[in-house]
Amino acid sequence: MRKVAECLKNMPISGIREIMDLAAERQETFHLELGEPGFPTPAHIQEAAFQAIRDGYTKYTPNAGLPSLRQAIQRKLAAENGIEAGLEQIAVTPGAIFASASALMTVAEAGDEILIPDPFWPDYHMLTVILGLKAVFYKLRAENDFQPDLAELDRLISPRTRALVINSPSNPTGSVFPREMIESLLELAVRHDIYLISDEVYERIILEGEHHSPAALDPDGRVIAIYAASKTYAMTGWRLGWYLAPRQIAPEMNKLLEPFVASASSVSQKAAEAALSGPQDCVREMVAAYVRRRDMALSLLEAGGVRFNRPRGAFYLIADISPTGLGSYAFARQLLQATGVAVAPGLTFGPGSDHLIRLSFCAEDEELREGVNRFCRFYQGLVKRIAA
Ligand SMILES: Cc1ncc(COP(=O)(O)O)c(C=O)c1O
């Protein structure tokens, strides 16, 4: 085979996709591995997309997105996040994924270091490998409610560190950083003069407590904030996200749009505009369903003797499988084979997470109930075998 780029050979693949592929080969599967809402995109958003096509929104848009969508984002940032942003700071991307990639490409060059949480959303790790950046992992420990250890973070910063990536509410832990933590992380970024990249795609999926956007407290233009319609409005397939960049760097960051994507889909942009400007009851209803499903899953796990964290945001929970003696991939594969339940192996979220399993509670109530019950029985069987 002729040469392909070394960085691609080294890029880790997602363990979630691996389990999804194995699950696709089976007849009956309980999907607790997926990271997307099972709800359909709300009807008024779908209708806006049909109308957009009829109105001729079928062409390229400006690189940074349609002005009307950027204005809707600007209004939403002011009303919900407490951020007074200029339009020139806002750009629309095909999903939050490209906003994350753009942020990293803007602030760092090959050899630079980026602080990434462990456990992390796997794409951040993949991006650092592709871009030749060095991922430096800071631990989020279950016993600390998956909050960062500030002293440890401080020690991990070197002269090559360019940015700290944070993700609250978090995939995969479901933790939400309180305001004091956000303030401390900003203070740390200022002290070391590094960027803060804040992935807030789950900002509206708050199960208890409150979401705080670091960009609202940004003292001097160092926060890049990343958002999406994907999770909030059950629009993962529409591929629509956006970023808010400091005034000083937005023009440079926006240059990436032309060679990589030109623009996000025009139809999806009109749909996102309807999502942001229209009624928000659909979001409240979906979040209420996630709260109910979380509570059901937690009480089943508790009754089953499984240790877990209590997620306060997003739609994921972490279960601790250490008592089974299995690593997370072996556990996930055997669980799927024996019971038909698909879950995400912890190791795909970071080197320190092999004793963890991520369960999504975006599945329908019945699928979730049966999936968690089977998970508990399988777990108990393994623990008994070890004790015998
Ligand atoms: C933390 C986090 N950021 C970004 C994304 C990607 O979002 P999008 O589908 O809008 O690209 C995901 C998707 O799972 C995620 O979990």
CSV table of N, CA, C and O and ligand atoms in Angstrom, one decimal, residues 16 34-36 93-100 120-124 166-172 199-202 226-231 235-242 314-316 349 358, ligand 1:
chain,number,residue,atom,x,y,z
A,16,ILE,N,-17.1,3.4,21.1
A,16,ILE,CA,-18.6,3.4,21.0
A,16,ILE,C,-19.0,2.9,19.6
A,16,ILE,O,-19.9,2.1,19.5
A,34,LEU,N,-25.6,4.8,22.8
A,34,LEU,CA,-25.7,5.9,21.9
A,34,LEU,C,-25.7,7.3,22.6
A,34,LEU,O,-26.2,7.4,23.7
A,35,GLY,N,-25.1,8.3,21.9
A,35,GLY,CA,-25.0,9.6,22.5
A,35,GLY,C,-25.9,10.6,21.8
A,35,GLY,O,-25.5,11.7,21.4
A,36,GLU,N,-27.2,10.1,21.5
A,36,GLU,CA,-28.1,11.1,20.8
A,36,GLU,C,-29.5,10.9,21.3
A,36,GLU,O,-29.9,9.7,21.6
A,93,THR,N,-21.1,26.2,12.2
A,93,THR,CA,-20.3,25.1,11.7
A,93,THR,C,-21.1,23.9,11.5
A,93,THR,O,-22.2,23.8,12.0
A,94,PRO,N,-20.6,22.9,10.7
A,94,PRO,CA,-21.4,21.7,10.6
A,94,PRO,C,-21.2,20.8,11.8
A,94,PRO,O,-20.3,20.0,11.9
A,95,GLY,N,-22.0,21.1,12.8
A,95,GLY,CA,-21.9,20.4,14.1
A,95,GLY,C,-20.8,21.0,15.0
A,95,GLY,O,-20.0,21.7,14.5
A,96,ALA,N,-21.0,20.7,16.3
A,96,ALA,CA,-20.0,21.2,17.2
A,96,ALA,C,-18.6,20.6,17.0
A,96,ALA,O,-17.6,21.2,17.3
A,97,ILE,N,-18.6,19.4,16.3
A,97,ILE,CA,-17.3,18.8,16.1
A,97,ILE,C,-16.4,19.7,15.3
A,97,ILE,O,-15.2,19.8,15.7
A,98,PHE,N,-16.9,20.4,14.3
A,98,PHE,CA,-16.0,21.2,13.5
A,98,PHE,C,-15.6,22.5,14.3
A,98,PHE,O,-14.5,23.0,14.1
A,99,ALA,N,-16.5,22.9,15.2
A,99,ALA,CA,-16.1,24.1,16.0
A,99,ALA,C,-15.0,23.7,17.0
A,99,ALA,O,-14.0,24.4,17.2
A,100,SER,N,-15.0,22.4,17.5
A,100,SER,CA,-13.9,22.0,18.3
A,100,SER,C,-12.6,21.9,17.6
A,100,SER,O,-11.5,22.3,18.0
A,120,PHE,N,-12.8,11.8,28.8
A,120,PHE,CA,-13.1,12.8,27.8
A,120,PHE,C,-14.0,12.3,26.7
A,120,PHE,O,-14.3,11.1,26.6
A,121,TRP,N,-14.5,13.3,25.9
A,121,TRP,CA,-15.3,13.0,24.7
A,121,TRP,C,-14.2,12.6,23.7
A,121,TRP,O,-13.3,13.3,23.4
A,122,PRO,N,-14.2,11.3,23.2
A,122,PRO,CA,-13.1,10.8,22.4
A,122,PRO,C,-12.6,11.6,21.2
A,122,PRO,O,-11.4,11.6,20.9
A,123,ASP,N,-13.5,12.4,20.6
A,123,ASP,CA,-13.1,13.2,19.5
A,123,ASP,C,-12.0,14.2,19.8
A,123,ASP,O,-11.2,14.5,18.9
A,124,TYR,N,-11.9,14.7,21.0
A,124,TYR,CA,-10.9,15.6,21.4
A,124,TYR,C,-9.5,14.9,21.3
A,124,TYR,O,-8.5,15.5,20.8
A,166,ILE,N,-12.5,22.3,28.5
A,166,ILE,CA,-13.5,21.8,29.5
A,166,ILE,C,-14.8,21.5,28.8
A,166,ILE,O,-15.1,22.0,27.8
A,167,ASN,N,-15.6,20.6,29.5
A,167,ASN,CA,-16.8,20.2,28.9
A,167,ASN,C,-17.8,20.0,30.0
A,167,ASN,O,-17.8,19.0,30.7
A,168,SER,N,-18.6,21.0,30.2
A,168,SER,CA,-19.7,21.0,31.3
A,168,SER,C,-21.0,21.5,30.7
A,168,SER,O,-21.0,22.6,30.1
A,169,PRO,N,-22.1,20.7,30.8
A,169,PRO,CA,-22.2,19.4,31.3
A,169,PRO,C,-21.4,18.4,30.5
A,169,PRO,O,-21.2,18.6,29.3
A,170,SER,N,-20.9,17.4,31.2
A,170,SER,CA,-19.9,16.5,30.6
A,170,SER,C,-20.4,15.2,29.9
A,170,SER,O,-21.3,14.5,30.5
A,171,ASN,N,-19.8,15.0,28.8
A,171,ASN,CA,-19.9,13.6,28.2
A,171,ASN,C,-18.5,13.1,28.4
A,171,ASN,O,-17.5,13.7,28.0
A,172,PRO,N,-18.3,12.0,29.2
A,172,PRO,CA,-19.3,11.0,29.5
A,172,PRO,C,-19.8,11.0,30.9
A,172,PRO,O,-20.6,10.2,31.3
A,199,ASP,N,-16.6,23.5,25.8
A,199,ASP,CA,-17.6,22.7,25.0
A,199,ASP,C,-18.9,22.7,25.8
A,199,ASP,O,-19.0,22.0,26.8
A,200,GLU,N,-19.9,23.4,25.3
A,200,GLU,CA,-21.2,23.5,26.0
A,200,GLU,C,-22.3,22.9,25.2
A,200,GLU,O,-23.4,23.4,25.3
A,201,VAL,N,-22.1,21.8,24.5
A,201,VAL,CA,-23.1,21.3,23.7
A,201,VAL,C,-24.3,20.7,24.5
A,201,VAL,O,-25.4,20.6,24.0
A,202,TYR,N,-24.1,20.4,25.8
A,202,TYR,CA,-25.2,19.9,26.6
A,202,TYR,C,-25.7,21.0,27.5
A,202,TYR,O,-26.4,20.7,28.5
A,226,ILE,N,-18.2,26.6,22.6
A,226,ILE,CA,-18.8,25.7,21.5
A,226,ILE,C,-20.2,25.3,21.8
A,226,ILE,O,-20.4,24.8,22.9
A,227,TYR,N,-21.1,25.4,20.9
A,227,TYR,CA,-22.5,25.1,21.1
A,227,TYR,C,-23.0,24.3,19.9
A,227,TYR,O,-22.4,24.3,18.8
A,228,ALA,N,-24.2,23.7,20.1
A,228,ALA,CA,-24.8,23.0,18.9
A,228,ALA,C,-26.3,22.9,19.1
A,228,ALA,O,-26.8,23.0,20.2
A,229,ALA,N,-27.0,22.7,18.0
A,229,ALA,CA,-28.4,22.4,18.0
A,229,ALA,C,-28.6,20.9,18.3
A,229,ALA,O,-29.7,20.5,18.7
A,230,SER,N,-27.5,20.1,18.0
A,230,SER,CA,-27.6,18.7,18.0
A,230,SER,C,-28.3,18.0,19.1
A,230,SER,O,-29.3,17.2,18.9
A,231,LYS,N,-27.9,18.3,20.4
A,231,LYS,CA,-28.4,17.5,21.5
A,231,LYS,C,-29.7,18.2,22.0
A,231,LYS,O,-30.7,17.6,22.4
A,235,MET,N,-31.2,17.1,17.0
A,235,MET,CA,-30.9,17.4,15.6
A,235,MET,C,-29.5,16.9,15.3
A,235,MET,O,-28.8,17.6,14.5
A,236,THR,N,-29.1,15.8,15.8
A,236,THR,CA,-27.7,15.3,15.6
A,236,THR,C,-27.4,15.1,14.1
A,236,THR,O,-26.3,15.4,13.7
A,237,GLY,N,-28.4,14.7,13.3
A,237,GLY,CA,-28.1,14.4,11.9
A,237,GLY,C,-28.1,15.7,11.0
A,237,GLY,O,-27.8,15.6,9.9
A,238,TRP,N,-28.6,16.8,11.6
A,238,TRP,CA,-28.6,18.0,10.8
A,238,TRP,C,-27.3,18.7,10.7
A,238,TRP,O,-27.1,19.5,9.8
A,239,ARG,N,-26.4,18.3,11.6
A,239,ARG,CA,-25.0,18.8,11.6
A,239,ARG,C,-24.9,20.3,11.7
A,239,ARG,O,-24.6,21.0,10.7
A,240,LEU,N,-25.3,20.8,12.8
A,240,LEU,CA,-25.4,22.2,13.0
A,240,LEU,C,-24.9,22.6,14.4
A,240,LEU,O,-25.5,22.3,15.4
A,241,GLY,N,-23.8,23.3,14.4
A,241,GLY,CA,-23.2,23.9,15.6
A,241,GLY,C,-22.7,25.3,15.4
A,241,GLY,O,-22.9,25.9,14.3
A,242,TRP,N,-22.1,25.9,16.4
A,242,TRP,CA,-21.6,27.2,16.3
A,242,TRP,C,-20.5,27.5,17.4
A,242,TRP,O,-20.5,26.8,18.4
A,314,ALA,N,-26.5,16.5,30.9
A,314,ALA,CA,-26.4,15.6,29.7
A,314,ALA,C,-27.2,14.3,29.9
A,314,ALA,O,-28.1,14.3,30.8
A,315,PHE,N,-27.0,13.2,29.2
A,315,PHE,CA,-27.9,12.1,29.4
A,315,PHE,C,-27.0,10.8,29.5
A,315,PHE,O,-27.3,9.8,28.9
A,316,TYR,N,-26.0,10.9,30.3
A,316,TYR,CA,-25.1,9.8,30.5
A,316,TYR,C,-24.8,9.5,32.0
A,316,TYR,O,-24.8,10.5,32.8
A,349,PHE,N,-12.9,6.5,26.7
A,349,PHE,CA,-13.0,7.9,27.2
A,349,PHE,C,-11.7,8.3,28.0
A,349,PHE,O,-11.7,9.4,28.6
A,358,ARG,N,-20.0,3.6,30.4
A,358,ARG,CA,-21.0,4.7,30.2
A,358,ARG,C,-22.3,4.2,29.7
A,358,ARG,O,-22.3,3.4,28.8
B,1,LIG,C1,-18.9,16.8,24.4
B,1,LIG,C2,-19.4,16.8,23.0
B,1,LIG,N1,-19.0,17.8,22.1
B,1,LIG,C3,-19.4,17.8,20.9
B,1,LIG,C4,-20.1,16.8,20.3
B,1,LIG,C5,-20.4,16.8,18.9
B,1,LIG,O1,-21.6,17.5,18.6
B,1,LIG,P1,-22.1,17.7,17.1
B,1,LIG,O2,-23.0,16.5,16.8
B,1,LIG,O3,-22.9,18.9,17.1
B,1,LIG,O4,-21.0,17.8,16.2
B,1,LIG,C6,-20.5,15.7,21.1
B,1,LIG,C7,-21.3,14.6,20.5
B,1,LIG,O5,-21.4,13.5,21.1
B,1,LIG,C8,-20.1,15.7,22.5
B,1,LIG,O6,-20.5,14.7,23.3
